[in-house]
Amino acid sequence: LIYLFNSNITLGKNGVPVAENFRLEQSTIADTVQAGHVLVKTLYLSVDPYMRCRMNEDTGSDYLRPWQLSEVADGGGIGVVEESKHHNLAKGDFVTSFTWPWQTSAILDGDSLQKLVPQLVNGRLSYFLGAAGITGLTALLGIREKGHVAAGANQTMVVSGAAGACGSLAGQIGRLEGCSRVVGIAGTDEKCSILVQEMGFDAAINYKKGDVAKQLRELCPGGVDVYFDNVGGDISDTVISQMNQNSHIILCGQISQYNKDVPYPPPLPPDIEKIQKERNITRERFLVLNYMDKQEASVLQLCQWIQEGKLKVR
């Protein structure tokens, strides 16, 4: 079974994706595996917000290739080797790739795959696409490279999209790295409850209920020192307006803007941009792929926290 980006439906830069943008087909793959290649069975696929950009002819990023019409979609994936003609991979090995095709079985170049060690994540293989994968790396390296978090500095961190894969990790990592107070923003009471009860956030705001600005003032009486921004738009404008002098925005994502034809990062409204400049608030584009020299050590750190129960994963 293969999942294709559909040529029959035009989406455009402005618009919400729908099921009809894709189609599922049955196909066959080669009978023989060539030297250097492996036959894999797909176990997990990661479906992520950045993929909306890949549905445009121009992704807006030089590191992201647009999905081609009537070709198999791809992204982060994990599978198990069923037959190998690669010197470093054997039947039964678990492997991953950032360009895994969305199909149940595939023949892939063994050099494009990374072998996984399930014991590092207590056997939870899917974590290598989340807490111990690009998602976890984005949270950890974003905080370390752009958050300027210092233990004992009594810093308050706010996380938007806090119940998402990245946001839920970012809040916990902010605490582990030294923030004294962590407040999340999410879209349901259930999500807010999980953030506080399970993930160790001090508080969480349901942005669909009540006055977000008023709740932020109450929950962050000393202002906001670090903002892990996943969403952009009105929520971010509200948070930025309550940020302190010389504070820092970790520009992780702007998911409220992905269905619109705007540059990345989207420009701030003039009044919010004025606040940012007057208070010397940093807001620099962050791309985890620029820090791959720190990948191995960072993944080991994430795995250690998972094994110790310090990083909770849903």
mmCIF file with all atom_site columns, C-alpha atoms in Angstrom, residues 4-11 21 23 54-55 57 65-72:
data_model
loop_
_atom_site.group_PDB
_atom_site.id
_atom_site.type_symbol
_atom_site.label_atom_id
_atom_site.label_alt_id
_atom_site.label_comp_id
_atom_site.label_asym_id
_atom_site.label_entity_id
_atom_site.label_seq_id
_atom_site.pdbx_PDB_ins_code
_atom_site.Cartn_x
_atom_site.Cartn_y
_atom_site.Cartn_z
_atom_site.occupancy
_atom_site.B_iso_or_equiv
_atom_site.pdbx_formal_charge
_atom_site.auth_seq_id
_atom_site.auth_comp_id
_atom_site.auth_asym_id
_atom_site.auth_atom_id
_atom_site.pdbx_PDB_model_num
ATOM 1  C CA . LEU A 1 4  ? 0.441  9.503  -2.712 1.00 0.00 ? 4  LEU A CA 1
ATOM 2  C CA . PHE A 1 5  ? 0.235  13.275 -2.923 1.00 0.00 ? 5  PHE A CA 1
ATOM 3  C CA . ASN A 1 6  ? -2.816 13.690 -5.157 1.00 0.00 ? 6  ASN A CA 1
ATOM 4  C CA . SER A 1 7  ? -2.549 15.396 -8.537 1.00 0.00 ? 7  SER A CA 1
ATOM 5  C CA . ASN A 1 8  ? -6.310 15.809 -8.907 1.00 0.00 ? 8  ASN A CA 1
ATOM 6  C CA . ILE A 1 9  ? -6.817 18.322 -6.097 1.00 0.00 ? 9  ILE A CA 1
ATOM 7  C CA . THR A 1 10 ? -5.195 21.768 -6.116 1.00 0.00 ? 10 THR A CA 1
ATOM 8  C CA . LEU A 1 11 ? -4.510 23.219 -2.676 1.00 0.00 ? 11 LEU A CA 1
ATOM 9  C CA . ASN A 1 21 ? -5.155 15.942 -1.297 1.00 0.00 ? 21 ASN A CA 1
ATOM 10 C CA . ARG A 1 23 ? -4.818 8.932  -2.300 1.00 0.00 ? 23 ARG A CA 1
ATOM 11 C CA . ARG A 1 54 ? 5.780  20.535 1.394  1.00 0.00 ? 54 ARG A CA 1
ATOM 12 C CA . MET A 1 55 ? 2.327  20.776 -0.197 1.00 0.00 ? 55 MET A CA 1
ATOM 13 C CA . GLU A 1 57 ? 5.432  24.198 -5.107 1.00 0.00 ? 57 GLU A CA 1
ATOM 14 C CA . ARG A 1 65 ? 11.804 19.354 -0.921 1.00 0.00 ? 65 ARG A CA 1
ATOM 15 C CA . PRO A 1 66 ? 8.183  19.807 -2.029 1.00 0.00 ? 66 PRO A CA 1
ATOM 16 C CA . TRP A 1 67 ? 6.132  16.660 -2.406 1.00 0.00 ? 67 TRP A CA 1
ATOM 17 C CA . GLN A 1 68 ? 5.699  15.884 -6.108 1.00 0.00 ? 68 GLN A CA 1
ATOM 18 C CA . LEU A 1 69 ? 2.230  15.275 -7.536 1.00 0.00 ? 69 LEU A CA 1
ATOM 19 C CA . SER A 1 70 ? 1.346  11.582 -7.866 1.00 0.00 ? 70 SER A CA 1
ATOM 20 C CA . GLU A 1 71 ? 4.535  10.545 -6.073 1.00 0.00 ? 71 GLU A CA 1
ATOM 21 C CA . VAL A 1 72 ? 4.748  8.749  -2.733 1.00 0.00 ? 72 VAL A CA 1
#
